[in-house]
Short mmCIF file of C-alpha atoms and ligand atoms in Angstrom, two decimals:
data_model
loop_
_atom_site.label_atom_id
_atom_site.label_comp_id
_atom_site.label_asym_id
_atom_site.label_seq_id
_atom_site.Cartn_x
_atom_site.Cartn_y
_atom_site.Cartn_z
CA UNK A 1025 35.72 79.50 -86.65
CA UNK A 1026 37.69 76.49 -87.90
CA UNK A 1027 38.01 73.80 -85.24
CA UNK A 1028 40.19 70.71 -85.20
CA UNK A 1029 38.50 67.85 -83.36
CA UNK A 1030 40.84 65.16 -82.05
CA UNK A 1031 39.87 61.73 -80.73
CA UNK A 1032 43.00 59.98 -79.55
CA UNK A 1033 43.17 56.27 -78.78
CA UNK A 1034 46.19 54.25 -77.66
CA UNK A 1035 47.37 53.47 -81.19
CA UNK A 1036 44.94 55.43 -83.34
CA UNK A 1037 43.85 59.02 -83.75
CA UNK A 1038 40.73 60.27 -85.52
CA UNK A 1039 40.36 63.89 -86.52
CA UNK A 1040 38.06 66.31 -88.28
CA UNK A 1041 38.27 69.94 -89.23
CA UNK A 1042 34.95 71.75 -89.12
CA UNK A 1043 34.13 75.30 -90.09
CA UNK A 1044 31.55 76.25 -87.52
CA UNK A 1045 28.95 78.75 -88.60
CA UNK A 1046 30.19 78.10 -92.15
CA UNK A 1047 30.56 75.15 -94.45
CA UNK A 1048 30.71 72.48 -91.72
CA UNK A 1049 32.97 69.50 -92.23
CA UNK A 1050 36.06 70.39 -94.27
CA UNK A 1051 38.29 67.35 -93.80
CA UNK A 1052 38.61 64.20 -91.76
CA UNK A 1053 41.00 61.36 -91.28
CA UNK A 1054 42.51 58.69 -89.15
CA UNK A 1055 46.00 57.68 -88.11
CA UNK A 1056 46.42 54.02 -87.25
CA UNK A 1057 49.19 51.91 -85.75
CA UNK A 1058 50.83 54.77 -83.84
CA UNK A 1059 53.99 53.37 -82.28
CA UNK A 1060 53.57 50.07 -84.17
CA UNK A 1061 55.39 49.23 -87.43
CA UNK A 1062 53.23 49.96 -90.47
CA UNK A 1063 51.66 53.21 -89.25
CA UNK A 1064 49.68 55.22 -91.79
CA UNK A 1065 47.45 58.26 -92.13
CA UNK A 1066 44.27 58.32 -94.20
CA UNK A 1067 43.15 61.85 -94.96
CA UNK A 1068 40.12 63.06 -96.84
CA UNK A 1069 39.26 66.58 -97.85
CA UNK A 1070 35.50 66.83 -98.36
CA UNK A 1071 34.70 66.33 -102.03
CA UNK A 1072 38.24 65.16 -102.80
CA UNK A 1073 39.98 61.79 -103.15
CA UNK A 1074 41.39 60.08 -100.08
CA UNK A 1075 45.09 60.50 -99.46
CA UNK A 1076 47.03 57.71 -97.75
CA UNK A 1077 50.42 58.39 -96.23
CA UNK A 1078 52.45 55.43 -95.05
CA UNK A 1079 55.09 56.77 -92.73
CA UNK A 1080 56.52 55.69 -89.41
CA UNK A 1081 54.82 57.51 -86.53
CA UNK A 1082 56.59 56.64 -83.31
CA UNK A 1083 54.26 58.51 -80.99
CA UNK A 1084 51.22 60.77 -80.79
CA UNK A 1085 53.28 63.90 -81.41
CA UNK A 1086 54.54 62.40 -84.69
CA UNK A 1087 50.96 61.52 -85.59
CA UNK A 1088 49.61 65.02 -84.89
CA UNK A 1089 52.53 66.56 -86.82
CA UNK A 1090 51.57 64.50 -89.88
CA UNK A 1091 47.91 65.37 -89.46
CA UNK A 1092 48.79 69.08 -89.41
CA UNK A 1093 50.97 68.61 -92.52
CA UNK A 1094 48.06 66.93 -94.29
CA UNK A 1095 45.77 69.81 -93.28
CA UNK A 1096 48.29 72.26 -94.77
CA UNK A 1097 49.00 70.16 -97.89
CA UNK A 1098 48.72 72.22 -101.06
CA UNK A 1099 46.50 69.70 -102.87
CA UNK A 1100 44.60 67.91 -100.13
CA UNK A 1101 44.74 70.41 -97.28
CA UNK A 1102 42.07 72.77 -95.99
CA UNK A 1103 44.28 75.33 -94.24
CA UNK A 1104 46.89 77.74 -95.53
CA UNK A 1105 48.26 78.37 -92.06
CA UNK A 1106 47.75 76.81 -88.64
CA UNK A 1107 46.67 80.25 -87.43
CA UNK A 1108 43.39 79.61 -89.22
CA UNK A 1109 42.53 77.06 -86.54
CA UNK A 1110 40.56 78.91 -83.87
CA UNK A 1111 40.67 76.01 -81.42
CA UNK A 1112 41.19 72.32 -80.88
CA UNK A 1113 38.48 70.18 -79.27
CA UNK A 1114 39.61 66.96 -77.62
CA UNK A 1115 37.42 64.00 -76.84
CA UNK A 1116 38.28 62.87 -73.33
CA UNK A 1117 36.77 59.65 -72.03
CA UNK A 1118 36.73 60.20 -68.29
CA UNK A 1119 36.14 63.44 -66.45
CA UNK A 1120 35.38 61.75 -63.14
CA UNK A 1121 33.01 63.64 -60.83
CA UNK A 1122 34.81 66.88 -61.47
CA UNK A 1123 33.53 67.75 -64.97
CA UNK A 1124 29.83 67.95 -65.74
CA UNK A 1125 30.51 69.97 -68.89
CA UNK A 1126 33.30 70.74 -71.33
CA UNK A 1127 36.25 72.85 -70.16
CA UNK A 1128 39.09 74.96 -71.45
CA UNK A 1129 42.21 72.85 -71.03
CA UNK A 1130 44.69 74.37 -68.60
CA UNK A 1131 47.58 72.81 -66.71
CA UNK A 1132 45.23 72.18 -63.78
CA UNK A 1133 42.78 70.37 -66.04
CA UNK A 1134 45.54 68.13 -67.42
CA UNK A 1135 46.48 67.31 -63.85
CA UNK A 1136 42.90 66.34 -62.97
CA UNK A 1137 42.74 64.17 -66.09
CA UNK A 1138 45.92 62.46 -65.03
CA UNK A 1139 44.30 61.77 -61.66
CA UNK A 1140 41.26 60.34 -63.48
CA UNK A 1141 43.53 57.97 -65.42
CA UNK A 1142 43.18 55.52 -62.59
CA UNK A 1143 39.46 55.33 -63.41
CA UNK A 1144 40.02 54.91 -67.17
CA UNK A 1145 43.47 53.38 -67.59
CA UNK A 1146 42.88 52.39 -71.21
CA UNK A 1147 41.37 55.64 -72.39
CA UNK A 1148 42.55 58.71 -70.50
CA UNK A 1149 46.33 58.26 -70.97
CA UNK A 1150 46.11 58.37 -74.80
CA UNK A 1151 43.67 61.30 -74.58
CA UNK A 1152 46.24 63.17 -72.48
CA UNK A 1153 49.03 62.27 -74.93
CA UNK A 1154 46.94 63.79 -77.72
CA UNK A 1155 46.35 66.98 -75.73
CA UNK A 1156 50.04 67.37 -74.88
CA UNK A 1157 51.11 66.71 -78.48
CA UNK A 1158 48.71 69.37 -79.76
CA UNK A 1159 49.86 71.83 -77.09
CA UNK A 1160 53.48 71.36 -78.13
CA UNK A 1161 52.76 71.83 -81.82
CA UNK A 1162 50.17 74.61 -81.44
CA UNK A 1163 51.19 76.37 -78.21
CA UNK A 1164 48.96 79.41 -78.67
CA UNK A 1165 45.79 77.68 -79.88
CA UNK A 1166 43.08 77.28 -77.21
CA UNK A 1167 42.13 73.66 -76.46
CA UNK A 1168 38.90 72.34 -75.00
CA UNK A 1169 38.19 68.97 -73.39
CA UNK A 1170 34.81 67.36 -74.04
CA UNK A 1171 34.07 64.42 -71.76
CA UNK A 1172 32.24 61.18 -72.49
CA UNK A 1173 31.12 61.12 -68.88
CA UNK A 1174 29.91 64.75 -68.60
CA UNK A 1175 26.33 64.35 -69.84
CA UNK A 1176 25.76 61.63 -67.26
CA UNK A 1177 26.76 63.80 -64.30
CA UNK A 1178 23.07 64.69 -63.82
CA UNK A 1179 22.22 61.06 -63.05
CA UNK A 1180 20.81 61.12 -59.49
CA UNK A 1181 22.62 59.40 -56.67
CA UNK A 1182 20.09 56.57 -56.34
CA UNK A 1183 20.84 55.64 -59.95
CA UNK A 1184 24.63 55.96 -59.87
CA UNK A 1185 25.38 54.43 -56.50
CA UNK A 1186 26.21 50.72 -56.26
CA UNK A 1187 24.78 48.91 -53.26
CA UNK A 1188 28.18 48.16 -51.74
CA UNK A 1189 29.72 49.61 -48.57
CA UNK A 1190 29.42 53.38 -48.91
CA UNK A 1191 33.06 53.87 -47.95
CA UNK A 1192 34.16 52.53 -51.37
CA UNK A 1193 32.32 55.40 -53.01
CA UNK A 1194 33.85 57.88 -50.57
CA UNK A 1195 37.38 56.49 -50.63
CA UNK A 1196 37.70 55.37 -54.25
CA UNK A 1197 34.80 57.05 -56.10
CA UNK A 1198 33.40 53.65 -57.06
CA UNK A 1199 30.08 54.52 -58.73
CA UNK A 1200 28.38 54.47 -62.10
CA UNK A 1201 29.81 57.11 -64.45
CA UNK A 1202 28.43 56.23 -67.89
CA UNK A 1203 30.07 56.86 -71.26
CA UNK A 1204 29.13 57.86 -74.84
CA UNK A 1205 27.59 60.98 -73.24
CA UNK A 1206 28.35 63.26 -76.18
CA UNK A 1207 26.48 60.91 -78.50
CA UNK A 1208 23.51 60.41 -76.17
CA UNK A 1209 23.14 64.17 -75.80
CA UNK A 1210 23.39 64.85 -79.52
CA UNK A 1211 20.81 62.26 -80.57
CA UNK A 1212 18.41 63.13 -77.73
CA UNK A 1213 18.53 66.80 -78.79
CA UNK A 1214 17.92 65.83 -82.40
CA UNK A 1215 15.01 63.62 -81.31
CA UNK A 1216 13.34 66.59 -79.60
CA UNK A 1217 13.91 68.72 -82.70
CA UNK A 1218 12.48 66.00 -84.96
CA UNK A 1219 9.34 65.90 -82.82
CA UNK A 1220 9.09 69.71 -82.87
CA UNK A 1221 9.42 69.86 -79.10
CA UNK A 1222 11.76 71.58 -76.65
CA UNK A 1223 14.61 69.39 -75.38
CA UNK A 1224 13.62 70.12 -71.79
CA UNK A 1225 10.07 68.87 -72.34
CA UNK A 1226 10.66 65.39 -73.70
CA UNK A 1227 11.50 61.94 -72.37
CA UNK A 1228 13.91 60.12 -74.66
CA UNK A 1229 15.53 56.69 -74.51
CA UNK A 1230 18.73 56.69 -76.53
CA UNK A 1231 20.39 53.46 -77.71
CA UNK A 1232 23.98 53.98 -78.85
CA UNK A 1233 24.72 50.60 -80.40
CA UNK A 1234 28.23 50.54 -81.86
CA UNK A 1235 31.25 48.39 -81.05
CA UNK A 1236 30.66 49.56 -77.52
CA UNK A 1237 27.01 50.03 -76.66
CA UNK A 1238 24.99 51.89 -74.06
CA UNK A 1239 21.49 53.20 -73.43
CA UNK A 1240 20.46 56.36 -71.64
CA UNK A 1241 17.28 57.76 -70.17
CA UNK A 1242 17.07 61.48 -70.94
CA UNK A 1243 14.24 63.28 -69.16
CA UNK A 1244 13.50 66.96 -69.69
CA UNK A 1245 16.93 67.65 -71.18
CA UNK A 1246 19.04 65.85 -68.58
CA UNK A 1247 20.33 62.32 -68.33
CA UNK A 1248 18.79 60.43 -65.42
CA UNK A 1249 20.27 56.97 -66.01
CA UNK A 1250 22.60 55.12 -68.33
CA UNK A 1251 23.69 51.52 -68.78
CA UNK A 1252 27.48 51.70 -68.66
CA UNK A 1253 28.90 51.88 -65.19
CA UNK A 1254 32.17 52.39 -63.36
CA UNK A 1255 33.76 51.22 -66.62
CA UNK A 1256 32.33 50.66 -70.11
CA UNK A 1257 31.97 46.93 -69.33
CA UNK A 1258 28.58 47.26 -67.64
CA UNK A 1259 25.09 47.23 -69.12
CA UNK A 1260 24.29 46.07 -72.62
CA UNK A 1261 25.81 43.06 -74.33
CA UNK A 1262 28.32 44.45 -76.85
CA UNK A 1263 30.51 43.29 -79.73
CA UNK A 1264 33.17 41.79 -77.47
CA UNK A 1265 32.03 42.91 -73.99
CA UNK A 1266 29.76 40.87 -71.76
CA UNK A 1267 27.80 43.79 -70.35
CA UNK A 1268 26.35 43.30 -66.86
CA UNK A 1269 27.00 39.90 -65.30
CA UNK A 1270 26.94 38.45 -61.81
CA UNK A 1271 30.35 39.47 -60.38
CA UNK A 1272 30.66 36.07 -58.68
CA UNK A 1273 31.20 34.59 -62.16
CA UNK A 1274 34.59 36.31 -62.32
CA UNK A 1275 36.07 34.47 -59.36
CA UNK A 1276 34.38 31.21 -60.34
CA UNK A 1277 35.92 31.27 -63.85
CA UNK A 1278 39.28 32.42 -62.48
CA UNK A 1279 39.40 29.44 -60.12
CA UNK A 1280 38.18 26.91 -62.66
CA UNK A 1281 40.54 28.09 -65.40
CA UNK A 1282 43.48 28.82 -63.11
CA UNK A 1283 43.71 32.44 -64.25
CA UNK A 1284 43.63 35.76 -62.43
CA UNK A 1285 40.60 38.01 -61.96
CA UNK A 1286 42.38 40.51 -64.22
CA UNK A 1287 42.57 37.94 -66.97
CA UNK A 1288 38.86 37.18 -66.60
CA UNK A 1289 38.05 40.89 -66.85
CA UNK A 1290 40.13 40.99 -70.02
CA UNK A 1291 38.06 38.08 -71.41
CA UNK A 1292 34.86 39.92 -70.44
CA UNK A 1293 36.10 42.98 -72.33
CA UNK A 1294 37.63 41.40 -75.41
CA UNK A 1295 36.31 37.89 -75.97
CA UNK A 1296 32.73 38.06 -74.77
CA UNK A 1297 29.56 39.75 -76.00
CA UNK A 1298 28.12 38.56 -79.32
CA UNK A 1299 31.60 37.33 -80.30
CA UNK A 1300 31.81 35.15 -77.22
CA UNK A 1301 28.36 33.62 -77.63
CA UNK A 1302 28.46 33.13 -81.39
CA UNK A 1303 32.11 32.19 -81.82
CA UNK A 1304 31.66 33.88 -85.22
CA UNK A 1305 32.42 37.59 -85.02
CA UNK A 1306 31.81 40.80 -83.14
CA UNK A 1307 30.66 42.47 -86.34
CA UNK A 1308 26.91 42.49 -86.81
CA UNK A 1309 27.22 42.18 -90.59
CA UNK A 1310 29.01 38.84 -90.17
CA UNK A 1311 26.54 37.75 -87.51
CA UNK A 1312 23.53 38.64 -89.65
CA UNK A 1313 25.00 36.63 -92.50
CA UNK A 1314 25.79 33.65 -90.25
CA UNK A 1315 22.29 33.78 -88.76
CA UNK A 1316 20.80 33.70 -92.26
CA UNK A 1317 22.92 30.68 -93.03
CA UNK A 1318 21.44 28.99 -89.98
CA UNK A 1319 24.41 29.16 -87.59
CA UNK A 1320 22.55 28.57 -84.35
CA UNK A 1321 24.90 30.38 -82.00
CA UNK A 1322 24.85 33.46 -84.22
CA UNK A 1323 21.04 33.50 -83.95
CA UNK A 1324 21.39 33.04 -80.19
CA UNK A 1325 23.95 35.85 -79.84
CA UNK A 1326 21.65 38.27 -81.67
CA UNK A 1327 18.71 37.19 -79.50
CA UNK A 1328 20.67 37.70 -76.28
CA UNK A 1329 21.83 41.12 -77.51
CA UNK A 1330 18.31 42.25 -78.45
CA UNK A 1331 16.79 41.00 -75.21
CA UNK A 1332 19.26 43.00 -73.12
CA UNK A 1333 18.42 46.20 -75.02
CA UNK A 1334 14.71 45.49 -74.50
CA UNK A 1335 15.16 45.16 -70.72
CA UNK A 1336 16.81 48.58 -70.57
CA UNK A 1337 14.06 50.14 -72.67
CA UNK A 1338 11.49 48.73 -70.24
CA UNK A 1339 13.36 49.90 -67.19
CA UNK A 1340 13.86 53.41 -68.57
CA UNK A 1341 10.16 53.71 -69.36
CA UNK A 1342 9.58 52.82 -65.72
CA UNK A 1343 12.24 55.26 -64.48
CA UNK A 1344 10.88 58.15 -66.54
CA UNK A 1345 7.20 57.20 -66.08
CA UNK A 1346 6.83 56.99 -69.86
CA UNK A 1347 8.78 58.02 -72.93
CA UNK A 1348 8.18 60.14 -76.02
CA UNK A 1349 10.92 58.69 -78.20
CA UNK A 1350 13.24 55.72 -78.58
CA UNK A 1351 16.35 56.57 -80.59
CA UNK A 1352 18.73 54.23 -82.40
CA UNK A 1353 22.23 55.41 -83.23
CA UNK A 1354 25.87 54.32 -83.93
CA UNK A 1355 27.05 51.53 -86.28
CA UNK A 1356 24.52 48.85 -85.34
CA UNK A 1357 21.69 51.22 -84.40
CA UNK A 1358 22.03 53.17 -87.65
CA UNK A 1359 22.52 50.23 -89.99
CA UNK A 1360 21.21 46.95 -88.65
CA UNK A 1361 17.62 46.84 -89.84
CA UNK A 1362 16.99 43.31 -88.56
CA UNK A 1363 18.40 44.10 -85.10
CA UNK A 1364 16.18 47.19 -84.72
CA UNK A 1365 13.19 45.06 -85.63
CA UNK A 1366 14.18 42.33 -83.18
CA UNK A 1367 14.62 44.83 -80.33
CA UNK A 1368 11.24 46.47 -80.97
CA UNK A 1369 9.37 43.19 -81.50
CA UNK A 1370 6.52 42.65 -79.04
CA UNK A 1371 6.89 45.97 -77.28
CA UNK A 1372 3.45 47.23 -78.32
CA UNK A 1373 2.21 46.84 -74.74
CA UNK A 1374 4.71 49.59 -73.86
CA UNK A 1375 3.59 51.76 -76.78
CA UNK A 1376 6.44 50.86 -79.13
CA UNK A 1377 5.49 49.73 -82.65
CA UNK A 1378 8.00 49.68 -85.47
CA UNK A 1379 6.91 50.04 -89.11
CA UNK A 1380 8.81 47.41 -91.10
CA UNK A 1381 8.73 49.46 -94.30
CA UNK A 1382 9.93 52.65 -92.65
CA UNK A 1383 12.58 50.64 -90.80
CA UNK A 1384 14.06 49.47 -94.10
CA UNK A 1385 16.62 52.26 -94.11
CA UNK A 1386 20.23 52.92 -93.06
CA UNK A 1387 22.11 55.94 -91.78
CA UNK A 1388 19.47 58.63 -92.29
CA UNK A 1389 17.67 60.78 -89.78
CA UNK A 1390 14.11 59.50 -89.95
CA UNK A 1391 11.05 58.13 -88.11
CA UNK A 1392 10.80 54.32 -87.97
CA UNK A 1393 7.63 53.87 -85.93
CA UNK A 1394 4.12 53.10 -87.09
CA UNK A 1395 1.73 56.05 -87.07
CA UNK A 1396 -0.12 54.60 -84.07
CA UNK A 1397 3.03 53.96 -82.02
CA UNK A 1398 2.69 55.95 -78.79
CA UNK A 1399 6.44 56.25 -78.48
CA UNK A 1400 8.19 57.49 -81.63
CA UNK A 1401 11.05 55.30 -82.82
CA UNK A 1402 13.74 57.45 -84.42
CA UNK A 1403 16.91 56.78 -86.36
CA UNK A 1404 19.47 59.51 -85.71
CA UNK A 1405 23.03 59.17 -87.04
CA UNK A 1406 25.29 60.32 -84.26
CA UNK A 1407 27.76 63.16 -84.70
CA UNK A 1408 30.07 63.37 -81.71
CA UNK A 1409 32.60 65.50 -83.58
CA UNK A 1410 30.02 68.19 -84.28
CA UNK A 1411 29.08 68.26 -80.59
CA UNK A 1412 32.74 68.54 -79.60
CA UNK A 1413 33.25 71.36 -82.10
CA UNK A 1414 30.13 73.19 -80.84
CA UNK A 1415 31.22 73.03 -77.21
CA UNK A 1416 34.72 74.09 -78.21
CA UNK A 1417 33.49 77.17 -80.07
CA UNK A 1418 31.15 78.12 -77.24
CA UNK A 1419 33.96 78.00 -74.68
CA UNK A 1420 36.57 79.70 -76.83
CA UNK A 1421 34.23 82.50 -77.95
CA UNK A 1422 33.46 83.27 -74.32
CA UNK A 1423 37.14 83.77 -73.47
P1 LIG B 1996 32.73 52.40 -82.76
O1 LIG B 1996 32.63 53.87 -83.12
O2 LIG B 1996 32.34 52.09 -81.35
O3 LIG B 1996 33.99 51.73 -83.20
P2 LIG B 1996 30.57 52.08 -84.65
O4 LIG B 1996 29.52 52.94 -84.08
O5 LIG B 1996 31.25 52.52 -85.89
O6 LIG B 1996 31.61 51.63 -83.56
O7 LIG B 1996 29.90 50.64 -84.93
C1 LIG B 1996 30.63 49.62 -85.52
C2 LIG B 1996 29.75 48.40 -85.65
O8 LIG B 1996 28.60 48.72 -86.45
C3 LIG B 1996 30.42 47.27 -86.43
O9 LIG B 1996 31.12 46.43 -85.57
C4 LIG B 1996 29.26 46.57 -87.03
O10 LIG B 1996 28.90 45.51 -86.17
C5 LIG B 1996 28.12 47.55 -87.08
N1 LIG B 1996 27.70 47.85 -88.46
C6 LIG B 1996 28.24 48.75 -89.31
N2 LIG B 1996 27.58 48.71 -90.51
C7 LIG B 1996 26.62 47.76 -90.38
C8 LIG B 1996 25.60 47.24 -91.25
N3 LIG B 1996 25.45 47.67 -92.49
N4 LIG B 1996 24.81 46.27 -90.76
C9 LIG B 1996 24.95 45.80 -89.51
N5 LIG B 1996 25.89 46.26 -88.64
C10 LIG B 1996 26.70 47.21 -89.07
#
């Protein structure tokens, strides 16, 4: 079955077409600047040159229409008719407490997602726009929603509940949700396979270190804790996000600077993290370079980042009473050799020993730990689109 996977942001849209049970990835692309002057589509058929189309795309429906045209294009396309698409899989950020697994999208589901928009105001509305645009253009094609939060729905109550008056959980569903679930699940499953063990028999700590970053503790095939919280702001230090901080800081800064709490939260989301500390960049390539050149605050930012990851690794070993594997994935996890080394430094007391030679690698599924490391350190490139396509096929084939 050919599946279109759609990941819709507020002004961008990423897509892939995969032939499941066949040749795998057929084409992929991205639309940027939707609704902003200068919008364009970059499309790539596997094994072919990239095609760039600069055309005004006023909204998500325009964007999807151009994506479908590119997929049908005589030279660069991979479909002769839209009927060849068996289904569309949509990445949806927030499924609230309602969805612990992927679902066939119906009108009721769209309504629930709209209700969840309150919980993810930046993410769910564009996801819904993408779904509606696809439904209008492909009214008979089944659509499936795959949630970033779903894999974390097994996290037990003592790990997801905040120690605040219980009524806020009951009235407003204030709790930890966790994100990047599709990625954590994919790399944890791969880790089990790489160790030749069953997924439900291993304890895995997954570190998804990208622009956004989160860790998860996956025990016997289910997630038991994760570092992002009610929103993606919690947990690890990220490119531009602070990660966990004392909430009293928000009001203190707001008062000192004469700004609102909302504005402080915006600063914690967009101007903090390694960018905020270093004043250099949120990109780890720039930071690595600056650190090499001796820029002190770049060195400091990387140290703060690594230390936070370490503390989560330690706490997840405690929560799971041990671990079989520690997995690095996403942009930083897959490519930043120095950062992986810094995170794993001096963790031998916990059974984690990285092999510097083996660690000298980027973007390939491989083992990074020394032979005598009790916990295996693994590099697993993430593949959220493949997971979305798999879930989509499974649901559509069962119809
Ligand atoms: P997202 O999908 O959340 O946008 P990615 O997982 O693609 O993010 O990660 C992007 C980040 O990966 C970049 O900001 C950059 O810091 C980091 N990155 C990518 N390549 C490298 C590299 N070669 N060395 C160090 N960091 C890298």
